[in-house]
Tab-separated table of C-alpha atoms and ligand atoms in Angstrom:
chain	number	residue	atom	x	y	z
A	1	UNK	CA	50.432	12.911	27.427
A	2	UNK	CA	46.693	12.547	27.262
A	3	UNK	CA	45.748	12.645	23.884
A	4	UNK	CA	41.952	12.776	22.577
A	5	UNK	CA	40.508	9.871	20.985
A	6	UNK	CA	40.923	9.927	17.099
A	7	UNK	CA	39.156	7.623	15.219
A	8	UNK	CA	40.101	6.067	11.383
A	9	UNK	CA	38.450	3.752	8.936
A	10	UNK	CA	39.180	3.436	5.228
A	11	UNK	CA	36.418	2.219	2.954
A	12	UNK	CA	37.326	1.185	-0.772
A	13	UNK	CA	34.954	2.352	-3.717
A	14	UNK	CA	35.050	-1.005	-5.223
A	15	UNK	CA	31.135	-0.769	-5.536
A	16	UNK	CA	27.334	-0.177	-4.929
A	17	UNK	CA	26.878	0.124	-0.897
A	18	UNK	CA	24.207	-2.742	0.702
A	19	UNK	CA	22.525	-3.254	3.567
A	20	UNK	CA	26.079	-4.973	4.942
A	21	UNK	CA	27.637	-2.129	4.448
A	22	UNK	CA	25.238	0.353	6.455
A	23	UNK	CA	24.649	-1.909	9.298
A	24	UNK	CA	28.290	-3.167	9.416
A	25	UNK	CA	30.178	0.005	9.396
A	26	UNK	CA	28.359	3.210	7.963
A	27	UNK	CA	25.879	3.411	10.981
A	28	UNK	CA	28.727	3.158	13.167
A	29	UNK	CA	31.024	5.721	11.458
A	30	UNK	CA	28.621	8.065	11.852
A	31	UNK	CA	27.343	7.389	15.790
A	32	UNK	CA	31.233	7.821	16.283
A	33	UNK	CA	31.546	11.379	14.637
A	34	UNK	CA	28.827	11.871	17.162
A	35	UNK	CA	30.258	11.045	20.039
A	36	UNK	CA	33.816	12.562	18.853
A	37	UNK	CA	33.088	15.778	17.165
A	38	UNK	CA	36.024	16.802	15.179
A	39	UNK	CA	38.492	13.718	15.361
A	40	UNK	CA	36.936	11.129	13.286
A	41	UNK	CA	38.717	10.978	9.822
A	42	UNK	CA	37.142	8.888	7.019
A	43	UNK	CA	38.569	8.175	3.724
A	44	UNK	CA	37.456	6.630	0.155
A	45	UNK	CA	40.815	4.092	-0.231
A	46	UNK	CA	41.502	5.162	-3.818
A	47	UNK	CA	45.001	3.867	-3.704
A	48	UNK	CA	44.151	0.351	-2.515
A	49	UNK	CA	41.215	0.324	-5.190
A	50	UNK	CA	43.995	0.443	-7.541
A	51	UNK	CA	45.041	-3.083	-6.523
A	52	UNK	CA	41.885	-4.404	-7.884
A	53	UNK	CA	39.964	-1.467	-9.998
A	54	UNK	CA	41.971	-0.916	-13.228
A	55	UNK	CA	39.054	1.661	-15.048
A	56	UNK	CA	39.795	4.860	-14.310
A	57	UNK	CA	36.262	5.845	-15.219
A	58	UNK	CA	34.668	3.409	-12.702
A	59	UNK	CA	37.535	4.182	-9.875
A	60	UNK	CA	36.144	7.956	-10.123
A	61	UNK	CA	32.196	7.047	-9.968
A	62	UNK	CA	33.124	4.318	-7.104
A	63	UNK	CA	34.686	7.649	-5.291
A	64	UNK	CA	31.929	9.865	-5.971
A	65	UNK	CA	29.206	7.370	-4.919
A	66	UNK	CA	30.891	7.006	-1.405
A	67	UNK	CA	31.308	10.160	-1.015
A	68	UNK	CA	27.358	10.948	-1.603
A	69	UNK	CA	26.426	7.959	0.072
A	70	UNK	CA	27.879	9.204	3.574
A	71	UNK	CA	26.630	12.601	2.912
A	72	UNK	CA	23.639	11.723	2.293
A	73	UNK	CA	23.241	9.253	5.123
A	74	UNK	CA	24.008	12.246	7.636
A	75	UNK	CA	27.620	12.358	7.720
A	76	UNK	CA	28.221	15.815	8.597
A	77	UNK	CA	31.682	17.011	7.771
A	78	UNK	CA	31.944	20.262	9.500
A	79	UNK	CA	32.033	17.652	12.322
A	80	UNK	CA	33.819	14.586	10.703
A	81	UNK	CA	36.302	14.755	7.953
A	82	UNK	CA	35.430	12.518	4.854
A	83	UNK	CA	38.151	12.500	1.770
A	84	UNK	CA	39.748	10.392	-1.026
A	85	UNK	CA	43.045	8.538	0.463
A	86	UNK	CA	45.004	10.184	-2.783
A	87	UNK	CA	44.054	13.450	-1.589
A	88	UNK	CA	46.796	13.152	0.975
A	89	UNK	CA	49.747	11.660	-1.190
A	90	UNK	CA	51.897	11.814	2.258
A	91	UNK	CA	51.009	8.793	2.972
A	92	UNK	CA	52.519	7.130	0.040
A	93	UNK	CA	55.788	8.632	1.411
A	94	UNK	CA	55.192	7.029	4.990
A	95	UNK	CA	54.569	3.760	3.648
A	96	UNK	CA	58.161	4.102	1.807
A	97	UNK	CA	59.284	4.651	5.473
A	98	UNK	CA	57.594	2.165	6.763
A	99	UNK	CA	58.471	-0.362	4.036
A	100	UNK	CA	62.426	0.114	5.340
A	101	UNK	CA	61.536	-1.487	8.839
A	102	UNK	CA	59.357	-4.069	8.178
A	103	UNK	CA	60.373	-7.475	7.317
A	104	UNK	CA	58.863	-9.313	4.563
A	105	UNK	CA	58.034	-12.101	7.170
A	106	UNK	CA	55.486	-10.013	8.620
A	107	UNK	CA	53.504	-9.449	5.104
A	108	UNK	CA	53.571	-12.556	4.064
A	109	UNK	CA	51.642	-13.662	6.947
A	110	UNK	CA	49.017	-11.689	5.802
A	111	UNK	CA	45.517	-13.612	5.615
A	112	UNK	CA	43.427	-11.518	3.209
A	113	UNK	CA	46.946	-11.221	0.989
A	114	UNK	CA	46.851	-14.886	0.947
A	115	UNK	CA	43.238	-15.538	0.419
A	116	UNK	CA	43.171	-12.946	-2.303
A	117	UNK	CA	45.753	-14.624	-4.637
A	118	UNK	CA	44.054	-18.292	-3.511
A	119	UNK	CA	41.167	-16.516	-5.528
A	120	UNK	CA	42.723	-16.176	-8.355
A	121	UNK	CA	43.896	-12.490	-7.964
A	122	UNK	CA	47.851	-11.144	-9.491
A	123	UNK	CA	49.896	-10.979	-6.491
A	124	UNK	CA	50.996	-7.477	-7.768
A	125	UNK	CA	53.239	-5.524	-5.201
A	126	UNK	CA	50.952	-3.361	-4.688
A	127	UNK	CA	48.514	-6.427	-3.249
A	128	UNK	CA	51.462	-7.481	-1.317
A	129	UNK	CA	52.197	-3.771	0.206
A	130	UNK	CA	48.789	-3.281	0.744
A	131	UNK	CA	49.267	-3.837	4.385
A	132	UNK	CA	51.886	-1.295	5.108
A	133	UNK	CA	49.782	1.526	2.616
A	134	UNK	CA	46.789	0.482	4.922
A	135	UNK	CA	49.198	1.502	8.249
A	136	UNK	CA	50.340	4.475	7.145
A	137	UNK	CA	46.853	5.487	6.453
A	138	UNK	CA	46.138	4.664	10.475
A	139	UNK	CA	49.718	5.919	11.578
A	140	UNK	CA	49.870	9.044	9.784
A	141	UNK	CA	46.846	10.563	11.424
A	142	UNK	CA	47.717	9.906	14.562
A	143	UNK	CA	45.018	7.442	14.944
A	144	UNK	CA	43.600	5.596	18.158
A	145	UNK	CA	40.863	3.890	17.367
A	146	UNK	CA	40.098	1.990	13.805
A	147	UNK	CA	36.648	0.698	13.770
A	148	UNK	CA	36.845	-2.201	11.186
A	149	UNK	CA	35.415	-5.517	10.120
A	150	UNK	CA	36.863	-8.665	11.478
A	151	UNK	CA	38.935	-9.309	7.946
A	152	UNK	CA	40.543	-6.301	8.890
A	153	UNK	CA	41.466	-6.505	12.795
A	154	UNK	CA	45.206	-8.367	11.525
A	155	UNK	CA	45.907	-5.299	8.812
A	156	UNK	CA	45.674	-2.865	12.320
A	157	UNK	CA	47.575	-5.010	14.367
A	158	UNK	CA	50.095	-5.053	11.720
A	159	UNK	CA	50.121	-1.150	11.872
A	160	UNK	CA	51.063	-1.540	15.817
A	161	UNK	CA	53.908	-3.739	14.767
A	162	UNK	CA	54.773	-1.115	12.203
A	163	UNK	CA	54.256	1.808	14.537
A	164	UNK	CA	57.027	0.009	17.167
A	165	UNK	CA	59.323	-0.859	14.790
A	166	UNK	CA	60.101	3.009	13.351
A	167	UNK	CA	59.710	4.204	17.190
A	168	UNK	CA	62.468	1.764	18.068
A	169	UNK	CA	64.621	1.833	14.872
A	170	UNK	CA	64.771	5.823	14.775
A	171	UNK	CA	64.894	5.727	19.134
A	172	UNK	CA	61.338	8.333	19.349
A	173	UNK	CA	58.011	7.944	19.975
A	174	UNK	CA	56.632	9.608	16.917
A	175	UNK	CA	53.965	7.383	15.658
A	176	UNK	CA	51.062	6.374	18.156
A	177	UNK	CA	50.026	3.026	18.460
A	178	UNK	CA	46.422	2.284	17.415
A	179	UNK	CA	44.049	0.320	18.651
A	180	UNK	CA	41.418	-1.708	16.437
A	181	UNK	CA	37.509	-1.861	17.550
A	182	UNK	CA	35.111	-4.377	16.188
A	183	UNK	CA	31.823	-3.063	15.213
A	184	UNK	CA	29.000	-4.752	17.147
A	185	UNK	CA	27.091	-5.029	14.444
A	186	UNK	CA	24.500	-7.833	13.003
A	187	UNK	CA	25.753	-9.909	10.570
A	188	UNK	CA	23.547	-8.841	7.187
A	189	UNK	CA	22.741	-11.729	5.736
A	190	UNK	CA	22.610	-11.324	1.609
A	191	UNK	CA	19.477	-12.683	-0.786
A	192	UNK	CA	20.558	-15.981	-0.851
A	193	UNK	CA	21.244	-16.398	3.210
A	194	UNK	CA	25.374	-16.181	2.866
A	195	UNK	CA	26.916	-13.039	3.932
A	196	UNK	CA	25.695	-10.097	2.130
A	197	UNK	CA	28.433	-9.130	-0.101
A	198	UNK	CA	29.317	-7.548	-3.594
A	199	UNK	CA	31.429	-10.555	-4.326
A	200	UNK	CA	28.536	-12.862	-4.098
A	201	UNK	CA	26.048	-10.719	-5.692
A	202	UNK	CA	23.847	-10.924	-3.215
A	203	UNK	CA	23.358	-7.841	-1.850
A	204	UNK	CA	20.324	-4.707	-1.583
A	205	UNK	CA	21.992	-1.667	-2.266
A	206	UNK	CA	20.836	1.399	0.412
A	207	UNK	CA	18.947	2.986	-2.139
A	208	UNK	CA	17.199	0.738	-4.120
A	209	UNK	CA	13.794	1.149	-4.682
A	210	UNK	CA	10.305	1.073	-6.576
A	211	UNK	CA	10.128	-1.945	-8.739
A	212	UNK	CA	13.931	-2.766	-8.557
A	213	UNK	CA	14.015	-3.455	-4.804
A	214	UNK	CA	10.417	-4.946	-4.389
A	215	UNK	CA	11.802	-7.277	-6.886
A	216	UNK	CA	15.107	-8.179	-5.024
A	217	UNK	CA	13.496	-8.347	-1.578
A	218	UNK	CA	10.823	-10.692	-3.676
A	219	UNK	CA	13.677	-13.033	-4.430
A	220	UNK	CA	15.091	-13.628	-0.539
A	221	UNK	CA	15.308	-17.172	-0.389
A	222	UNK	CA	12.636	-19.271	1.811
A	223	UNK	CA	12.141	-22.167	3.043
A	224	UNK	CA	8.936	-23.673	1.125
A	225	UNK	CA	6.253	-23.348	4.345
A	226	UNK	CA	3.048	-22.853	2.549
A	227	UNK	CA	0.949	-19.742	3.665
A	228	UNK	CA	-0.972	-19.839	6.750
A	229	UNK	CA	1.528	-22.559	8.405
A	230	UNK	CA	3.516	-20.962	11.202
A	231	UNK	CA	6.844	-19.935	9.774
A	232	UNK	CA	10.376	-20.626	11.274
A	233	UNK	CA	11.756	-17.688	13.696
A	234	UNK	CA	14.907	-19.228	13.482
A	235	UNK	CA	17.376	-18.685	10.190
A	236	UNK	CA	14.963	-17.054	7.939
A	237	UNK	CA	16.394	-14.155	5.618
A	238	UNK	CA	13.493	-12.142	5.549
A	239	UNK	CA	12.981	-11.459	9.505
A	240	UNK	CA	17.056	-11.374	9.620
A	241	UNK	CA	16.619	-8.314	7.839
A	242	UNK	CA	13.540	-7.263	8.671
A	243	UNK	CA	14.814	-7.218	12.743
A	244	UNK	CA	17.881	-4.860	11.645
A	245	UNK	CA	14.016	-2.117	10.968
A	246	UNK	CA	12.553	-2.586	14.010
A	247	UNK	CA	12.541	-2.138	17.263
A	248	UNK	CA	12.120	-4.562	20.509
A	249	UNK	CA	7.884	-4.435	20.598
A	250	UNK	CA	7.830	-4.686	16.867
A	251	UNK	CA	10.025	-7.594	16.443
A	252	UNK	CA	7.890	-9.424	19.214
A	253	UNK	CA	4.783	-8.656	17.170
A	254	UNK	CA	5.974	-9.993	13.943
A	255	UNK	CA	7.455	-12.810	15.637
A	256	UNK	CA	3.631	-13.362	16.921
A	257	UNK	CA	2.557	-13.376	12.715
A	258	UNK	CA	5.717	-16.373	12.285
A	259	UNK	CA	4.530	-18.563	15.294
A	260	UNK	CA	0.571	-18.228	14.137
A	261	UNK	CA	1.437	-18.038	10.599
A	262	UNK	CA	-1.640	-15.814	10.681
A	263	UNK	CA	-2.300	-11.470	11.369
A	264	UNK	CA	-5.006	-10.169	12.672
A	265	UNK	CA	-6.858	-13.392	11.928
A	266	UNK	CA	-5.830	-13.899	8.491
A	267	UNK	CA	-3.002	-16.205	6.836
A	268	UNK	CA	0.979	-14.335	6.974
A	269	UNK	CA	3.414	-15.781	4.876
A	270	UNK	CA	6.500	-14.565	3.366
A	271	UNK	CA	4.866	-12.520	0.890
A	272	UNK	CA	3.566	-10.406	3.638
A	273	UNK	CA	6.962	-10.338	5.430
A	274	UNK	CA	8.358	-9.484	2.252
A	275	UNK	CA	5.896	-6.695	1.767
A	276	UNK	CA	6.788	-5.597	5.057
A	277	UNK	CA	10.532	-5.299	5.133
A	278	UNK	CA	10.211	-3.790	1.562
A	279	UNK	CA	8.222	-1.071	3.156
A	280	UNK	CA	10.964	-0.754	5.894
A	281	UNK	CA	13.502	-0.241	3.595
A	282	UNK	CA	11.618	2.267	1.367
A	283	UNK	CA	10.989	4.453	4.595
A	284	UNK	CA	14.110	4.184	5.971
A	285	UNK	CA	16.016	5.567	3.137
A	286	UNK	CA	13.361	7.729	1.890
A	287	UNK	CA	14.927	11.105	3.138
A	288	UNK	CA	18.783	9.963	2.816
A	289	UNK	CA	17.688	8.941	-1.189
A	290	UNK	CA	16.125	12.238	-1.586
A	291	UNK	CA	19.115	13.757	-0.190
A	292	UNK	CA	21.594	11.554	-3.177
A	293	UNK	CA	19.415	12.748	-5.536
A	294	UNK	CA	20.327	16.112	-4.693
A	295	UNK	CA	23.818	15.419	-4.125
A	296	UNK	CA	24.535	13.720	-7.622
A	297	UNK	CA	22.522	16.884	-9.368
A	298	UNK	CA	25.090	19.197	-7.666
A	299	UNK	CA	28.531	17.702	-7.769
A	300	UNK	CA	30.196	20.662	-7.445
A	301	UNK	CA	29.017	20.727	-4.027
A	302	UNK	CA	30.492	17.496	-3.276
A	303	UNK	CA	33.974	18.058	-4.888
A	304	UNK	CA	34.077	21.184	-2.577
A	305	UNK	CA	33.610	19.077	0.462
A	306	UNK	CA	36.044	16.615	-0.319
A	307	UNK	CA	38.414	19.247	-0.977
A	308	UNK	CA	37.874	21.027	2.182
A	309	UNK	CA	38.445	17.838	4.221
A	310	UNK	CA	41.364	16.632	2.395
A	311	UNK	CA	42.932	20.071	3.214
A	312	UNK	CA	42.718	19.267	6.733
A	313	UNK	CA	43.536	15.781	6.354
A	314	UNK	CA	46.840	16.950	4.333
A	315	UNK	CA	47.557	19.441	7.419
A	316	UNK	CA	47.876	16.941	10.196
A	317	UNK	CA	49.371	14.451	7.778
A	318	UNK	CA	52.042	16.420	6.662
A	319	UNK	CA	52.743	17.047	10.975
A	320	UNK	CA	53.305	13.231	11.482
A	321	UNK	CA	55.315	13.367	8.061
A	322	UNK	CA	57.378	16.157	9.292
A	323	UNK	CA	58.210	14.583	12.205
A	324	UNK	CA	59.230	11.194	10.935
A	325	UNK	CA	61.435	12.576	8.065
A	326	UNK	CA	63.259	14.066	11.060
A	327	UNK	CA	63.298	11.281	13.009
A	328	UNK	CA	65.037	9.095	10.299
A	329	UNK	CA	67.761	11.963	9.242
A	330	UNK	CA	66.030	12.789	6.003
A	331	UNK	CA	66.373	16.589	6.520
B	401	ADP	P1	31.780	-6.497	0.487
B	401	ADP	O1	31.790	-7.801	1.244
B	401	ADP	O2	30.466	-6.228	-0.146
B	401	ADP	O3	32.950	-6.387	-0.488
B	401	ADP	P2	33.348	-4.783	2.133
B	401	ADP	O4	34.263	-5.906	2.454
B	401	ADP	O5	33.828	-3.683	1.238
B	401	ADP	O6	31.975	-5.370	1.558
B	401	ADP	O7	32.821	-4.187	3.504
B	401	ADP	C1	32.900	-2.846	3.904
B	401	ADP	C2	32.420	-2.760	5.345
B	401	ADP	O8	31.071	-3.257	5.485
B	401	ADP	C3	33.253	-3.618	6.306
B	401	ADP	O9	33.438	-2.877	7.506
B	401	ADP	C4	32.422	-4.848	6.577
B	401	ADP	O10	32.669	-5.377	7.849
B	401	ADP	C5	30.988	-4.316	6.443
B	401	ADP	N1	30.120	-5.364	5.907
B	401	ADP	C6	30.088	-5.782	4.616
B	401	ADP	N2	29.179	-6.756	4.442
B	401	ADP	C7	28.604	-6.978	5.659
B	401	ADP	C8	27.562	-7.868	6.134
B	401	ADP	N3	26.957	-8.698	5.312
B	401	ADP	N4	27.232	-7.824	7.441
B	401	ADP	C9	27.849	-6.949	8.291
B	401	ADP	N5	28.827	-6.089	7.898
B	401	ADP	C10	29.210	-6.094	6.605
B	402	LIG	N1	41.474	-2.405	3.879
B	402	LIG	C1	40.222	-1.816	4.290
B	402	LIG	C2	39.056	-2.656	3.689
B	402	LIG	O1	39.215	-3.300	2.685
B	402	LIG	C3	40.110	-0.391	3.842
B	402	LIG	C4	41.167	0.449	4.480
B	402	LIG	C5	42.254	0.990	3.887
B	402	LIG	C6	41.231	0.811	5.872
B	402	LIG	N2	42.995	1.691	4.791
B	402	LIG	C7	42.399	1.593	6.009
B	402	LIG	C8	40.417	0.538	6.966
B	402	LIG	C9	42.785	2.135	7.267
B	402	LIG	C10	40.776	1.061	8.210
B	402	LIG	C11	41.967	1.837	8.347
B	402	LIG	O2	37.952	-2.617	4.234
């Protein structure tokens, strides 16, 4: 049977989106829901918050923050389905099902389970589980295509091992094997030149601005070239970023300004670069921020999307559910 593409991703509301996170996987979840109209599914991974978020208050803003933040980025879900992971309590029941044919061996060779308690976290069993919660996520949609990060390429492949182990112990094909895609991409590198992430506090969030981001794109760390030297082209933060803005003519010019150290016959140094990608960033977002701001005042509006999508996530989960509770005798 030819099936359509379907494509999955799960993004937890553990806090303020950055730069990292737009580049790295919002841009792409959206250019996908373009190119499949109607069968990409995107959720807000409430449940696996819960391993680490223990505030109910700050679980429901993380929720409601990703929710706007897609909306307002362009994510149109007449087209693409966007809802909260709890929404669709089915899958709890799959990962029960799945839990019964998967050996223990298989989670505990789980990397980000093991780097997780190296870093101090509980090694509740809901951290340990996590993989087989994040599988029935992929599994019970029906998914073929989970665009992820590269920490998350093992979870998926341990959803294919899940996926072949119920097909074989229960003798049918009912859960389709998925297949993970890396996105392509930049790496986003954070204030301080590491990765741009939460956990090093690093990070720009999408819709900073004014005085709050000119200040954190004022503190991108530098080398110490004094202004009207030529500046390095190579490992600097501020035309990292600056590149992910602009396109191929406009990179070459600024890349002119590094080597001369000079525009338009006057000293450039990472003030003005600053000032530039500050200005990038402001643009960029502009309409997207104006569209938050509308979103947050109205979030009646947003509840009722969620809700709409979740009622079509529910539908097709509740399919794959039916069929598996047949499959393993329990009706
Ligand atoms: P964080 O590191 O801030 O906790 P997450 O791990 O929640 O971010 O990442 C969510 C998504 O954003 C993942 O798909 C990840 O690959 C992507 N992402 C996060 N940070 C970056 C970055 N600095 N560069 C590229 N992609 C990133
Ligand atoms: N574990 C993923 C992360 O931390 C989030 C996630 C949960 C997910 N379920 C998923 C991603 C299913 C893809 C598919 O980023």
């Amino acid at each position: 049977m030819n099936l359509p593409t379907r494509v999955l991703s799960g993004i937890q509301p553990t806090g303020e989106m950055h730069l990292g996170n737009y580049f790295g996987a919002i841009q792409q979840h959206i250019a996908l829901a373009d190119a499949h109209p109607h069968e990409c599914w995107y959720f807000i991974a409430d449940y696996h918050a819960l391993t680490t978020v223990h505030d109910a208050e700050a679980l429901r803003r993380g929720v409601r923050e990703i929710a706007v933040t897609y909306m307002a980025l362009g994510l149109d879900l007449e087209r693409a389905t966007l809802f909260r992971q709890s929404d669709v309590p089915e899958v709890t029941e799959l990962t029960w099902l799945l839990s019964c044919v998967t050996g223990m061996g298989l989670l505990e060779r789980a990397h980000a389970y093991k780097d997780k308690v190296a870093n101090g976290l509980r090694a509740s069993m809901g951290l340990f589980c996590y993989p087989v919660l994040m599988a029935a996520d992929i599994l019970v949609y029906g998914s073929s295509l989970v665009p992820v990060g590269k920490d998350q390429v093992q979870h998926v492949e341990m959803a294919q091992d899940m996926a072949t182990y119920f097909n074989e112990a229960f003798g049918r094909p009912v859960l389709r094997r998925p297949e993970w895609q890396l996105s392509r991409a930049p790496y986003v590198p954070g204030l301080d030149g590491q990765k741009m992430s939460k956990s090093y506090g690093n990070t720009i969030p999408i819709f900073a601005s004014g005085k709050t981001l000119k200040k954190l794109v004022g503190s991108i760390v530098t080398d110490s070239t004094p202004l009207g030297q030529p500046l390095p082209t190579e490992r600097d933060n501020v035309l990292a970023l600056l590149d992910l803005f602009l396109d191929e003519g406009e990179r070459e010019t600024v890349r002119g300004y590094y080597r001369a150290g000079a525009r338009d016959g006057a000293p450039f140094g990472y003030g003005h670069a600053k000032m530039m990608l500050g200005e990038r960033i402001d643009a960029h977002f502009a309409a997207a921020r104006a569209r938050r701001e509308a979103l947050l005042a109205d979030p009646q509006q947003v509840d009722d999307a969620l809700a709409r999508c979740a009622s079509r996530a529910r539908a097709l989960a509740s399919e794959t559910l039916a069929r598996c509770r047949e499959a393993c005798g329990l009706r």
